[in-house]
mmCIF file of C-alpha atoms in Angstrom:
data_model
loop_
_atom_site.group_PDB
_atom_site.id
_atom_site.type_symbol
_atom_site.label_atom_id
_atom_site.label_comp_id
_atom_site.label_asym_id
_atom_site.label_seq_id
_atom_site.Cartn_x
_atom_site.Cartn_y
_atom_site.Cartn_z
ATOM 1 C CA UNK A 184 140.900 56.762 184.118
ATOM 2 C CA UNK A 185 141.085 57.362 180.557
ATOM 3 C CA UNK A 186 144.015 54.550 180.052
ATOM 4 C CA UNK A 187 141.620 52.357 182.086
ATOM 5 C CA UNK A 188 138.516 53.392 179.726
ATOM 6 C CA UNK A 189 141.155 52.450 176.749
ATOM 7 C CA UNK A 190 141.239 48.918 177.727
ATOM 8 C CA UNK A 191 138.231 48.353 178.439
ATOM 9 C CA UNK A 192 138.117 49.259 174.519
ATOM 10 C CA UNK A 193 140.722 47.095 173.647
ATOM 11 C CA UNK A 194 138.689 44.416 174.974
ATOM 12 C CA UNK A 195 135.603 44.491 173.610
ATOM 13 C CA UNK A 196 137.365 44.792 170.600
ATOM 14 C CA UNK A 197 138.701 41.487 171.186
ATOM 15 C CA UNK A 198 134.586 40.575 171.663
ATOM 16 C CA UNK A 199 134.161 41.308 168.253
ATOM 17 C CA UNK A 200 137.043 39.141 167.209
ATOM 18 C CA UNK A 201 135.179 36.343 168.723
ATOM 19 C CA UNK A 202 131.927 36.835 167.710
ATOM 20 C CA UNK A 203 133.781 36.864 163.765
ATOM 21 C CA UNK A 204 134.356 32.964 165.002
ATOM 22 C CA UNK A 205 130.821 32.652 164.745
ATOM 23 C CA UNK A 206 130.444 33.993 160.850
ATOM 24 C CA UNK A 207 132.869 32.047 160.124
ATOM 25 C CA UNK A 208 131.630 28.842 161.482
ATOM 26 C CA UNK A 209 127.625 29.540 161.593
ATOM 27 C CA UNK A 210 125.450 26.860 159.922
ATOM 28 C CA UNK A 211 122.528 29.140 159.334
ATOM 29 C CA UNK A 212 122.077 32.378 158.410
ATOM 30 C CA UNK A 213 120.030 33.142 161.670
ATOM 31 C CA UNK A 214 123.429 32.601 163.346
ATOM 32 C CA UNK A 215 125.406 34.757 161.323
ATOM 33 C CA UNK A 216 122.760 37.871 161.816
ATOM 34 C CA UNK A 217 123.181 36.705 165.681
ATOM 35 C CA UNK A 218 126.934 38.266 165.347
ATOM 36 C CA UNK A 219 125.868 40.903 163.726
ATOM 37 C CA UNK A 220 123.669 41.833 166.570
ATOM 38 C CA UNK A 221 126.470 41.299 168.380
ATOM 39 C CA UNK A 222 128.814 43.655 166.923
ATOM 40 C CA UNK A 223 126.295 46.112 166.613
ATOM 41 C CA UNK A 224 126.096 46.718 170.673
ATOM 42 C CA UNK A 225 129.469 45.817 171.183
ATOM 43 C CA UNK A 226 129.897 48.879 168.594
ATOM 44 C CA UNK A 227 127.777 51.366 170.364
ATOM 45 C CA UNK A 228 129.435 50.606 173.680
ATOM 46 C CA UNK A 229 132.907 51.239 172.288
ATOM 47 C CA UNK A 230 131.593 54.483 170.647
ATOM 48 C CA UNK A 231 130.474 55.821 173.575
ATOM 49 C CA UNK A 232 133.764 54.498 175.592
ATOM 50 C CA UNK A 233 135.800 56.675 173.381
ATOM 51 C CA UNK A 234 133.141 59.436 173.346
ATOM 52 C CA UNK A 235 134.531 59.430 177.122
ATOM 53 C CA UNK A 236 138.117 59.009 176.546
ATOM 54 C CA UNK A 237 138.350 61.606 173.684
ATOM 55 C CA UNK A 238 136.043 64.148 175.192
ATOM 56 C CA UNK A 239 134.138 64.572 172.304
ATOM 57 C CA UNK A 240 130.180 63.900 172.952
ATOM 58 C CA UNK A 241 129.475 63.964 169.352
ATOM 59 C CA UNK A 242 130.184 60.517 169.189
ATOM 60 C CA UNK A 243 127.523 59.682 171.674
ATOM 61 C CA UNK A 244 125.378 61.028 168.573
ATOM 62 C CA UNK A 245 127.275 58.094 166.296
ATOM 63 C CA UNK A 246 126.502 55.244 168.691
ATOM 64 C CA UNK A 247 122.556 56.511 168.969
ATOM 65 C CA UNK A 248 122.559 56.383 164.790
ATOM 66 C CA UNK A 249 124.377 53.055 164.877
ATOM 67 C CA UNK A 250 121.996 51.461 167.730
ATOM 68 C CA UNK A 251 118.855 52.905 165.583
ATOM 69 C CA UNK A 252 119.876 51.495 162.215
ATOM 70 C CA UNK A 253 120.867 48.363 163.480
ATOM 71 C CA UNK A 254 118.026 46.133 164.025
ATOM 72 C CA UNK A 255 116.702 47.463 160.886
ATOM 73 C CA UNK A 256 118.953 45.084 159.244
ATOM 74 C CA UNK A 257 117.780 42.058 161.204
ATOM 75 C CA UNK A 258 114.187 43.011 160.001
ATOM 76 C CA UNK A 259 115.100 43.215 156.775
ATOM 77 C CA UNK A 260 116.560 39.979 156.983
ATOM 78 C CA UNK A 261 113.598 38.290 158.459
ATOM 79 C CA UNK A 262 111.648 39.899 155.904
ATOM 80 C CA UNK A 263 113.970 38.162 153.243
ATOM 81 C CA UNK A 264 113.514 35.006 154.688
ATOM 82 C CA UNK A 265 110.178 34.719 155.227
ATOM 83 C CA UNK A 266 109.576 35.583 151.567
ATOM 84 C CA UNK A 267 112.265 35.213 149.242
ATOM 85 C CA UNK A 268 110.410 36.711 146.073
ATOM 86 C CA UNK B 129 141.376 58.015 192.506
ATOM 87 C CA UNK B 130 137.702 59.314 193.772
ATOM 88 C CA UNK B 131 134.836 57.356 194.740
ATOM 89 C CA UNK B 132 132.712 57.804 191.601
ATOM 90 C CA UNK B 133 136.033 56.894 189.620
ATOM 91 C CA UNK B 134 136.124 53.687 191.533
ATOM 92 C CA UNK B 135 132.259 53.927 190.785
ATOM 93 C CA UNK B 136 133.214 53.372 187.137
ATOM 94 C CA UNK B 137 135.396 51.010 187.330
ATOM 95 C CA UNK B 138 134.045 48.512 188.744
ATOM 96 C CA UNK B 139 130.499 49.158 186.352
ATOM 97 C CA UNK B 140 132.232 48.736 183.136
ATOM 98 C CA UNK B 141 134.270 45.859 184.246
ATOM 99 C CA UNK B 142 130.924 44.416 185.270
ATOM 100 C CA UNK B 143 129.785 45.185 181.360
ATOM 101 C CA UNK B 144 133.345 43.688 179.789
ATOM 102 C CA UNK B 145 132.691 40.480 181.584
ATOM 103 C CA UNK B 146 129.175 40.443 180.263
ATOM 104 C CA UNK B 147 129.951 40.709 176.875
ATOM 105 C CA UNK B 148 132.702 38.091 177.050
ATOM 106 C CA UNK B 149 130.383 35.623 178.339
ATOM 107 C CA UNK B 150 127.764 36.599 175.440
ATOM 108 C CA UNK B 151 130.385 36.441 173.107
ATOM 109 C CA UNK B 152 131.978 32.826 174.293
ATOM 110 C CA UNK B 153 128.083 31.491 174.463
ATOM 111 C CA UNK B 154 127.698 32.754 171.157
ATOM 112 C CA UNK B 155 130.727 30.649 169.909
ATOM 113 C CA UNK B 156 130.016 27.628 172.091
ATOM 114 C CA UNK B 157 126.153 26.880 172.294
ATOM 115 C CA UNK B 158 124.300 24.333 170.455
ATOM 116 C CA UNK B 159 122.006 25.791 168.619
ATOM 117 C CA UNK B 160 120.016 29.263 167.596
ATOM 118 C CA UNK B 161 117.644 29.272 170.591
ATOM 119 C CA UNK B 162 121.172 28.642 173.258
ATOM 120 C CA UNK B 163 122.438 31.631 171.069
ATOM 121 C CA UNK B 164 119.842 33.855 171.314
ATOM 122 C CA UNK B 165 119.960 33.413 175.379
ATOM 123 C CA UNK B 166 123.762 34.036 175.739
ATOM 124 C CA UNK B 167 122.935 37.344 172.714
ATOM 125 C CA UNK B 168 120.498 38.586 175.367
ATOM 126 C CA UNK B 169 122.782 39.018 178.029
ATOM 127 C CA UNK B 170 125.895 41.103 175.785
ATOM 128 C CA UNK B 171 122.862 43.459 175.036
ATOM 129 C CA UNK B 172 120.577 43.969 177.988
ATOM 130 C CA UNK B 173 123.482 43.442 181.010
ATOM 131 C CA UNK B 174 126.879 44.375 179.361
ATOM 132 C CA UNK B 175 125.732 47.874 177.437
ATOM 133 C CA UNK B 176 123.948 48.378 180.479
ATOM 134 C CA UNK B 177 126.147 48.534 182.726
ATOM 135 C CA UNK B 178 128.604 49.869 180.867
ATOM 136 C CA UNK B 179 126.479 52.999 180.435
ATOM 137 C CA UNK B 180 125.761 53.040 184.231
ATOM 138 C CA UNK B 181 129.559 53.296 184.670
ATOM 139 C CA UNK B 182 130.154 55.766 181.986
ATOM 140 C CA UNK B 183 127.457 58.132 183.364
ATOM 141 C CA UNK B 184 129.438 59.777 185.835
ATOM 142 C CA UNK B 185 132.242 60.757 183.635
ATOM 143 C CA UNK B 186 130.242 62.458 180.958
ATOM 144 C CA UNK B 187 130.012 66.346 180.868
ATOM 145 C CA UNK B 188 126.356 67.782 180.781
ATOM 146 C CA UNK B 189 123.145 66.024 181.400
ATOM 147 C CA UNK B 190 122.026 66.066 178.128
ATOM 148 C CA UNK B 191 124.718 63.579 177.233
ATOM 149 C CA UNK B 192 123.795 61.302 180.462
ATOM 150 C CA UNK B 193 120.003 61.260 179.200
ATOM 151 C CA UNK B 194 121.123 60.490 175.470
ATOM 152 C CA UNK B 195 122.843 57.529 176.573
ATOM 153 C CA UNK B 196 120.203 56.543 178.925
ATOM 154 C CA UNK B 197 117.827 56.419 175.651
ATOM 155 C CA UNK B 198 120.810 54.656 173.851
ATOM 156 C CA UNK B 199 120.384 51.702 176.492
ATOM 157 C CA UNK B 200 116.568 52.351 176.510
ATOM 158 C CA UNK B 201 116.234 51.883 172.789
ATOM 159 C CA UNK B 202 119.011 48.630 172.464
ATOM 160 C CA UNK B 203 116.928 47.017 175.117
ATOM 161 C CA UNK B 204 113.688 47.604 173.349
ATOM 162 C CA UNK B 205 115.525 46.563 170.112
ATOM 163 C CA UNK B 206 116.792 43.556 171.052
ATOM 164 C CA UNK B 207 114.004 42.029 172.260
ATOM 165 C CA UNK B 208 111.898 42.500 169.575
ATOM 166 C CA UNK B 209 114.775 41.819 167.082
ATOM 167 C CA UNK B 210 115.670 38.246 169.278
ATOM 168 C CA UNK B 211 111.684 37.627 169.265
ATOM 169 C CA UNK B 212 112.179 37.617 165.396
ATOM 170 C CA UNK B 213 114.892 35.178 164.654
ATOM 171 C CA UNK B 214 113.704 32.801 167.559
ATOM 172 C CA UNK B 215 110.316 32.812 165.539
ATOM 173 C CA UNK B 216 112.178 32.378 161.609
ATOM 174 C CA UNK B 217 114.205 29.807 163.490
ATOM 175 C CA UNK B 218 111.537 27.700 165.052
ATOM 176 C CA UNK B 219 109.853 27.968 161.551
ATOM 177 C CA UNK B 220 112.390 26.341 159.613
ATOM 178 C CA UNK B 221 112.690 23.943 162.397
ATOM 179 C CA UNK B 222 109.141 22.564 162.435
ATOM 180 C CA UNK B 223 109.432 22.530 158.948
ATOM 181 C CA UNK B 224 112.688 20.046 159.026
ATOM 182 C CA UNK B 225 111.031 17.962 161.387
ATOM 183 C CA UNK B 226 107.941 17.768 159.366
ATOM 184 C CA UNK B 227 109.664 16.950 156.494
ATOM 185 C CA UNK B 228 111.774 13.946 157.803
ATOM 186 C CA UNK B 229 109.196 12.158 159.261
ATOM 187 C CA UNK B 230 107.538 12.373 156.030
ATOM 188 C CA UNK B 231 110.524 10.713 154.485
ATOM 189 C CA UNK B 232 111.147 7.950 157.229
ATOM 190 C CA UNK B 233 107.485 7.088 157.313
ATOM 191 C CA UNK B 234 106.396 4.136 155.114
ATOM 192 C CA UNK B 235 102.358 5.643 153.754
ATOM 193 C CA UNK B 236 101.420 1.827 153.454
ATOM 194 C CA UNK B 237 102.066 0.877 156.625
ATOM 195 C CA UNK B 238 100.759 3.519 159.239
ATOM 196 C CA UNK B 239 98.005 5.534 157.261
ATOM 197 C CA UNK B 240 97.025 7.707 160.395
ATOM 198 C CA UNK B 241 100.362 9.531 160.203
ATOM 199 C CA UNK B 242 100.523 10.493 156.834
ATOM 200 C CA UNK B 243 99.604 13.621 156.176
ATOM 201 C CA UNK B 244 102.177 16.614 157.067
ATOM 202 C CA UNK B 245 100.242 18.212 159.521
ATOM 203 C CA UNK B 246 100.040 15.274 161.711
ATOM 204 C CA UNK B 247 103.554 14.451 160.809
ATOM 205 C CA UNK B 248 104.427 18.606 162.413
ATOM 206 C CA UNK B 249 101.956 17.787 165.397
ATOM 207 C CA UNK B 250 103.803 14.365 166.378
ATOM 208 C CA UNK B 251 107.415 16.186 165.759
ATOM 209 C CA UNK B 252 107.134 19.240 168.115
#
């Protein structure tokens, strides 16, 4: 089980390697926060896979800070947009 | 191998191929709004079920309810956070349109369709 749970870990963070495809390529900056979104809950579900495999459910506390803070950066960025004084 | 093992297997599998079709529809769609659908499903479906499966490995309750709120409060955030950039993005959309059939109109010609809010109303 836990060798399973490690590649399911592997994998996603192969997801994030293709979701970098879309920084690098996205024509506006709406895209580019898309990925972040993205990586954001492909993040929390790979801290709480190795919250699992390691046996430690402190980490479950890291992926409920990192799913909290993140779309507080997309509404900062919408913020930004809407007006860029 | 139990059955709840086999349980979780098949739950986060589920949740990896969710999040590799979010991530490929990221990478291949159009445009922002063909994004934002493909997004939807990585954050809703594949941490979803990828919690489900999770669930019964973990030790205590407290630890299955925390990552019940984790999935609660992604879901919650996503859609308002997709609602947002689907709103900047038609903005600056109805404001391109706007603004080129303001430059491929001729003023002396058509005088109806002039002015830019008429210009917006005939683009969208």
């Amino acid at each position: 089980m836990i060798e399973y749970l490690s590649a399911i870990t592997g994998m996603l963070i192969l997801v994030l390697l293709v979701g970098l495809g879309r920084i690098l390529l996205g024509p506006s900056p709406a895209d580019r926060m898309l990925a972040s979104q993205l990586f954001s809950t492909a993040g929390v579900s790979i801290l709480i896979l190795l919250a699992i495999i390691q046996n430690q459910s402190a980490l479950i506390n890291v992926a409920l800070v990192l799913a909290l803070l993140a779309p507080l950066t997309l509404i900062t960025f919408i913020r930004l947009r809407k007006n860029p004084s | 191998m139990s059955l709840l093992d086999v349980f979780t297997v098949v739950m986060t599998a589920g949740g990896l191929f969710f999040f590799f079709a979010g991530s490929i529809g990221l990478l291949r769609f159009p445009d922002v709004f063909c994004r934002l659908h493909a997004l939807t499903k990585a954050d809703n479906l594949g941490l979803g079920l990828i919690v489900i499966g999770v669930l019964p490995q973990v030790a205590s309750v407290f630890d299955a309810l925390q990552l019940i709120l984790i999935w609660l409060l992604v879901m919650v955030a996503g859609a308002m956070s997709c609602y947002l950039v689907a709103n900047q993005a038609l903005a600056a959309l109805s404001k391109d349109v706007a603004g080129k059939l303001n430059e491929h109109h001729d003023p002396t010609m058509n005088p109806t369709t002039t002015s830019p809010a008429g210009a917006t109303q005939n683009g969208l």
